[in-house]
Tab-separated table of C-alpha atoms in Angstrom:
chain	number	residue	atom	x	y	z
A	843	MET	CA	130.396	122.968	94.245
A	844	PRO	CA	128.876	120.637	96.910
A	845	SER	CA	130.368	122.897	99.594
A	846	LEU	CA	128.075	125.666	98.346
A	847	PHE	CA	124.869	123.630	98.950
A	848	PRO	CA	124.923	124.031	102.838
A	849	VAL	CA	125.417	127.753	102.345
A	850	VAL	CA	122.512	128.148	99.939
A	851	PHE	CA	120.272	125.825	102.046
A	852	LYS	CA	120.949	128.030	105.074
A	853	ALA	CA	120.313	131.173	103.232
A	854	LEU	CA	116.914	129.671	101.991
A	855	ALA	CA	115.972	129.130	105.578
A	856	ARG	CA	115.962	132.871	106.167
A	857	LEU	CA	113.621	133.820	103.301
A	858	PRO	CA	110.036	134.574	104.202
A	859	LEU	CA	107.767	131.569	103.605
A	860	PRO	CA	105.664	133.323	100.970
A	861	LEU	CA	108.692	134.032	98.941
A	862	LEU	CA	109.970	130.399	99.372
A	863	HIS	CA	106.719	129.038	98.199
A	864	ASN	CA	106.737	131.150	95.034
A	865	LEU	CA	110.293	130.275	94.299
A	866	GLY	CA	109.070	126.688	94.850
A	867	ALA	CA	106.248	126.848	92.461
A	868	LEU	CA	108.819	128.042	89.739
A	869	ALA	CA	111.221	125.241	90.790
A	870	GLY	CA	108.189	122.836	90.445
A	871	TRP	CA	107.560	123.932	86.827
A	872	LEU	CA	111.368	123.950	85.988
A	873	ALA	CA	111.462	120.300	86.942
A	874	TRP	CA	108.448	119.411	85.126
A	875	LEU	CA	109.814	121.083	82.012
A	876	LEU	CA	113.458	119.968	82.280
A	877	SER	CA	113.054	116.197	83.308
A	878	ALA	CA	111.311	113.671	81.028
A	879	THR	CA	111.721	111.018	83.784
A	880	TYR	CA	110.094	113.069	86.299
A	881	ARG	CA	107.437	114.019	84.051
A	882	ARG	CA	106.653	110.570	82.899
A	883	ASN	CA	106.504	109.380	86.519
A	884	PHE	CA	104.362	112.129	87.696
A	885	LEU	CA	101.853	111.621	84.865
A	886	ARG	CA	101.777	107.798	85.160
A	887	HIS	CA	101.116	107.961	88.881
A	888	ILE	CA	98.488	110.611	88.926
A	889	GLU	CA	96.511	109.007	86.037
A	890	GLN	CA	96.740	105.733	87.977
A	891	ALA	CA	95.093	107.436	90.986
A	892	GLY	CA	92.645	109.009	88.692
A	893	LEU	CA	93.291	112.410	89.977
A	894	THR	CA	94.608	114.308	86.833
A	895	GLN	CA	92.336	117.288	87.616
A	896	ALA	CA	95.031	118.229	90.340
A	897	LYS	CA	97.904	117.968	87.878
A	898	THR	CA	98.594	121.822	87.300
A	899	ALA	CA	98.523	122.625	90.926
A	900	ALA	CA	100.544	119.598	92.031
A	901	ILE	CA	103.171	120.619	89.525
A	902	ALA	CA	103.888	123.880	91.534
A	903	GLU	CA	103.205	122.324	95.002
A	904	ALA	CA	105.939	119.730	94.543
A	905	GLY	CA	108.458	122.537	94.171
A	906	LYS	CA	106.991	124.359	97.224
A	907	ALA	CA	107.439	121.091	99.164
A	908	LEU	CA	111.177	121.208	98.328
A	909	LEU	CA	111.876	124.849	98.907
A	910	GLU	CA	110.133	125.040	102.373
A	911	LEU	CA	112.369	122.234	103.872
A	912	PRO	CA	115.310	124.589	104.634
A	913	LYS	CA	112.954	126.756	106.892
A	914	ILE	CA	111.265	123.501	108.414
A	915	TRP	CA	114.612	121.968	109.329
A	916	LEU	CA	116.988	124.860	110.168
A	917	ARG	CA	114.843	127.563	111.980
A	918	PRO	CA	114.221	127.478	115.753
A	919	GLN	CA	111.535	124.884	116.639
A	920	GLN	CA	109.184	127.372	118.140
A	921	GLU	CA	109.287	129.427	114.869
A	922	VAL	CA	108.539	126.313	112.793
A	923	VAL	CA	105.741	125.287	115.006
A	924	GLY	CA	104.427	128.780	114.830
A	925	ARG	CA	103.614	128.133	111.039
A	926	VAL	CA	101.020	125.891	112.058
A	927	VAL	CA	98.043	128.202	112.148
A	928	ARG	CA	95.344	125.710	112.457
A	929	VAL	CA	95.084	122.084	113.944
A	930	SER	CA	92.191	119.480	113.365
A	931	GLY	CA	92.029	116.331	115.174
A	932	TRP	CA	94.327	117.152	118.171
A	933	GLU	CA	91.723	115.558	120.365
A	934	LEU	CA	92.704	112.188	118.957
A	935	VAL	CA	96.354	112.678	120.423
A	936	GLU	CA	95.017	113.954	123.793
A	937	ASP	CA	92.830	110.766	123.863
A	938	ALA	CA	95.771	108.572	123.424
A	939	TRP	CA	97.872	110.406	125.982
A	940	ARG	CA	94.889	109.871	128.511
A	941	GLN	CA	95.025	106.084	127.681
A	942	GLY	CA	98.806	105.955	128.059
A	943	ARG	CA	99.101	104.522	124.627
A	944	GLY	CA	101.854	104.905	122.179
A	945	ILE	CA	101.034	106.803	119.064
A	946	LEU	CA	102.119	105.684	115.571
A	947	PHE	CA	102.033	108.722	113.158
A	948	LEU	CA	101.760	107.804	109.468
A	949	THR	CA	102.412	110.725	107.313
A	950	PRO	CA	102.555	110.208	103.572
A	951	HIS	CA	104.389	112.364	101.044
A	952	LEU	CA	101.538	114.813	101.156
A	953	GLY	CA	101.564	118.537	101.961
A	954	CYS	CA	104.240	119.483	104.422
A	955	PHE	CA	104.918	116.089	105.866
A	956	GLU	CA	107.774	117.379	108.219
A	957	ILE	CA	105.561	119.668	110.205
A	958	ALA	CA	103.562	117.066	111.999
A	959	ALA	CA	106.537	115.681	113.661
A	960	GLN	CA	107.914	119.020	114.589
A	961	TYR	CA	104.553	120.084	116.101
A	962	TYR	CA	104.269	117.071	118.251
A	963	ALA	CA	107.918	117.083	119.425
A	964	ALA	CA	107.491	120.578	120.591
A	965	ARG	CA	105.277	119.011	123.216
A	966	LYS	CA	106.437	115.333	123.902
A	967	PRO	CA	109.260	112.974	122.810
A	968	MET	CA	108.921	111.588	119.424
A	969	THR	CA	111.000	109.153	117.543
A	970	VAL	CA	110.937	109.132	113.537
A	971	LEU	CA	112.230	106.468	111.075
A	972	TYR	CA	115.031	108.262	109.093
A	973	ARG	CA	116.720	107.048	105.952
A	974	ARG	CA	119.877	109.025	105.493
A	975	PRO	CA	120.034	111.028	102.338
A	976	LYS	CA	122.240	110.048	99.397
A	977	GLN	CA	123.578	113.506	99.498
A	978	ASP	CA	126.254	113.657	102.233
A	979	TRP	CA	126.177	117.228	102.614
A	980	LEU	CA	122.379	117.136	103.315
A	981	ALA	CA	122.504	114.724	106.285
A	982	PRO	CA	124.103	117.115	108.876
A	983	LEU	CA	121.663	119.806	108.072
A	984	ILE	CA	118.588	117.530	108.461
A	985	GLU	CA	120.006	116.261	111.825
A	986	GLU	CA	120.671	119.748	112.961
A	987	GLY	CA	117.042	120.835	112.387
A	988	ARG	CA	115.744	118.390	114.997
A	989	GLY	CA	114.758	119.582	118.507
A	990	ALA	CA	115.720	117.705	121.579
A	991	ASN	CA	112.505	115.783	121.609
A	992	LEU	CA	112.730	114.739	118.082
A	993	LYS	CA	114.985	111.599	117.786
A	994	LEU	CA	116.053	109.856	114.674
A	995	ALA	CA	115.843	106.172	114.219
A	996	PRO	CA	117.983	104.649	111.270
A	997	ALA	CA	116.024	102.396	108.773
A	998	ASP	CA	117.637	99.281	110.067
A	999	LEU	CA	117.215	96.664	112.600
A	1000	SER	CA	118.570	98.780	115.547
A	1001	GLY	CA	116.078	101.715	114.316
A	1002	VAL	CA	113.238	99.392	114.623
A	1003	ARG	CA	114.194	98.488	118.050
A	1004	ARG	CA	114.093	102.100	118.931
A	1005	LEU	CA	110.785	102.579	117.536
A	1006	LEU	CA	109.394	99.644	119.455
A	1007	LYS	CA	110.977	100.836	122.636
A	1008	ALA	CA	109.351	104.189	122.206
A	1009	LEU	CA	105.826	102.697	121.668
A	1010	LYS	CA	106.267	100.290	124.681
A	1011	SER	CA	107.071	103.522	126.677
A	1012	GLY	CA	103.919	105.069	125.669
A	1013	GLU	CA	105.774	107.648	123.413
A	1014	ALA	CA	105.002	108.652	119.628
A	1015	VAL	CA	106.746	107.343	116.632
A	1016	GLY	CA	106.385	108.558	113.002
A	1017	MET	CA	107.266	107.342	109.438
A	1018	LEU	CA	106.436	107.946	105.754
A	1019	PRO	CA	104.369	104.897	105.056
A	1020	ASP	CA	104.502	105.298	101.334
A	1021	GLN	CA	108.306	105.337	101.231
A	1022	VAL	CA	109.545	102.364	99.025
A	1023	PRO	CA	111.381	100.051	101.481
A	1024	GLY	CA	114.380	97.975	100.801
A	1025	ASN	CA	114.303	94.587	99.423
A	1026	GLY	CA	112.799	92.137	101.985
A	1027	GLU	CA	111.312	95.090	103.967
A	1028	GLY	CA	108.076	95.104	102.251
A	1029	ALA	CA	105.454	93.304	100.014
A	1030	TRP	CA	103.684	93.988	96.668
A	1031	LEU	CA	100.350	95.448	97.709
A	1032	PRO	CA	97.568	97.459	95.768
A	1033	PHE	CA	98.104	101.221	96.006
A	1034	PHE	CA	95.671	103.215	93.621
A	1035	GLY	CA	94.816	99.975	91.842
A	1036	ARG	CA	98.534	98.978	90.948
A	1037	PRO	CA	100.976	96.868	92.922
A	1038	ALA	CA	103.430	98.876	94.933
A	1039	TYR	CA	106.177	97.595	97.195
A	1040	THR	CA	104.882	98.580	100.527
A	1041	MET	CA	106.512	98.719	103.819
A	1042	THR	CA	105.024	96.286	106.312
A	1043	LEU	CA	106.850	97.861	109.377
A	1044	ALA	CA	103.990	100.246	110.117
A	1045	ALA	CA	101.344	97.236	110.146
A	1046	ARG	CA	103.730	95.229	112.476
A	1047	LEU	CA	104.419	98.298	114.878
A	1048	ALA	CA	100.615	99.045	115.219
A	1049	GLN	CA	100.143	95.709	116.872
A	1050	SER	CA	103.433	95.194	118.429
A	1051	VAL	CA	102.601	96.502	122.058
A	1052	PRO	CA	99.881	95.241	124.365
A	1053	GLY	CA	96.449	96.848	123.491
A	1054	GLY	CA	97.947	98.198	120.165
A	1055	ALA	CA	99.234	101.450	119.421
A	1056	THR	CA	96.981	104.494	118.453
A	1057	VAL	CA	97.477	104.817	114.722
A	1058	LEU	CA	97.031	108.423	113.346
A	1059	LEU	CA	97.332	109.736	109.852
A	1060	ALA	CA	98.606	113.261	109.692
A	1061	TYR	CA	99.764	115.954	107.343
A	1062	GLY	CA	100.295	119.549	107.084
A	1063	GLU	CA	98.196	121.266	104.399
A	1064	ARG	CA	100.053	124.116	102.721
A	1065	LEU	CA	97.923	127.273	102.901
A	1066	HIS	CA	97.733	129.612	100.011
A	1067	TYR	CA	100.077	132.568	99.902
A	1068	GLY	CA	102.530	131.317	102.395
A	1069	ALA	CA	100.091	131.724	105.063
A	1070	GLY	CA	101.302	128.705	106.972
A	1071	PHE	CA	100.069	125.236	107.446
A	1072	HIS	CA	96.832	123.367	108.645
A	1073	LEU	CA	97.859	120.282	110.582
A	1074	LYS	CA	95.292	117.584	110.005
A	1075	LEU	CA	95.103	114.317	112.009
A	1076	PHE	CA	92.842	111.418	111.356
A	1077	ALA	CA	91.920	108.099	113.072
A	1078	LEU	CA	91.842	104.893	111.069
A	1079	SER	CA	88.389	104.380	109.367
A	1080	ALA	CA	88.406	100.877	111.041
A	1081	PRO	CA	90.827	98.993	113.337
A	1082	LEU	CA	93.500	97.092	111.773
A	1083	ALA	CA	92.586	93.379	111.123
A	1084	GLY	CA	93.780	90.316	109.465
A	1085	ASP	CA	97.203	89.126	108.898
A	1086	LEU	CA	100.157	91.243	108.137
A	1087	ALA	CA	99.460	91.583	104.252
A	1088	GLN	CA	95.894	92.569	104.947
A	1089	ARG	CA	96.681	95.122	107.673
A	1090	ALA	CA	99.424	96.732	105.063
A	1091	THR	CA	96.841	96.837	102.388
A	1092	GLN	CA	94.399	98.438	104.640
A	1093	LEU	CA	96.832	101.040	105.561
A	1094	ASN	CA	97.386	101.778	101.802
A	1095	ARG	CA	93.806	102.101	101.428
A	1096	GLU	CA	93.641	104.748	104.276
A	1097	LEU	CA	96.451	106.648	102.644
A	1098	GLU	CA	94.578	106.688	99.263
A	1099	THR	CA	91.581	108.337	101.136
A	1100	LEU	CA	93.875	110.784	102.772
A	1101	ILE	CA	95.611	111.618	99.413
A	1102	ARG	CA	92.134	112.044	97.789
A	1103	GLN	CA	91.482	114.994	100.202
A	1104	CYS	CA	94.494	117.037	98.807
A	1105	PRO	CA	95.578	115.643	95.743
A	1106	ALA	CA	97.305	118.818	94.559
A	1107	GLN	CA	99.778	118.360	97.429
A	1108	TYR	CA	101.031	114.751	96.966
A	1109	LEU	CA	104.421	114.120	95.369
A	1110	TRP	CA	103.259	112.458	92.316
A	1111	GLY	CA	106.807	112.547	90.948
A	1112	TYR	CA	108.048	110.254	93.654
A	1113	ASN	CA	108.591	106.973	92.211
A	1114	ARG	CA	106.232	105.049	94.329
A	1115	TYR	CA	106.033	101.806	92.038
A	1116	LYS	CA	109.689	101.238	91.521
A	1117	VAL	CA	111.292	97.925	92.124
A	1118	PRO	CA	113.928	97.959	94.982
A	1119	ALA	CA	117.256	96.569	94.188
A	1120	GLY	CA	117.106	92.735	94.429
A	1121	ALA	CA	113.541	92.581	94.795
A	1122	GLU	CA	111.294	90.385	92.295
A	1123	PRO	CA	108.904	92.636	90.481
A	1124	PRO	CA	105.343	91.807	90.549
A	1125	PRO	CA	103.939	89.680	87.693
A	1126	GLU	CA	101.816	92.662	86.509
A	1127	ALA	CA	104.737	95.159	86.464
A	1128	ASP	CA	105.260	96.899	83.367
A	1129	ALA	CA	108.749	97.481	81.643
A	1130	HIS	CA	108.919	101.034	82.789
A	1131	SER	CA	108.603	100.349	86.605
């Protein structure tokens, strides 16, 4: 059966985006109806954020996020980039170029979070932090769907060195800042008012080069009826300041602001508050984390 998955994945990549999004909406509701664990996590997280008004739309959007991935990963880069029909905030990128500064793109599990890296890499080199999927059949497909300018850095010490080298060279790097890191790679910090094990790598990298890197928040808002994506880029509301924990906490607040702009397209079912293997839970953690 696993041998069929790549075939299905490649077949999905050839379907029109509107059809994929329609199928994705159905898949989102099936996941909601069939998985009590998924439903429980989803509800707990969206209620914690106080954004339950987006629940119905978010159930469908989560499925769209899954079903659009084959097209984003496996179609030619120019075709993928062509799905971006509007861009806001690109002047922030051009300003960083003029200054010769490296760019740290932070893209949470919001909207089409793969499209920002593809769009940038169609223009200049970019290195993204990459955690190999648990499904072995999926890894070659993900790696196949990267253009020459989009490099992968494994989520280990060697990968961190690659990210740092890219920033020092004035290039761009990207990561999912709300991805739960492994034990010892994060800290328990507030996210929507509840302690979440938060990666500190982004906060470290932002100030790891002389003058600091340009930190930009980015995501691709999914447009209605498969019409494409609106790539949105934002500067931080204030420069990062304080010690490592304070800077990482500030980044969490920035992510909260971003998610509130488009709550229906955040992956609320992602287990953001889980305790990584070997990590001590926060004192406030409940028994279901």
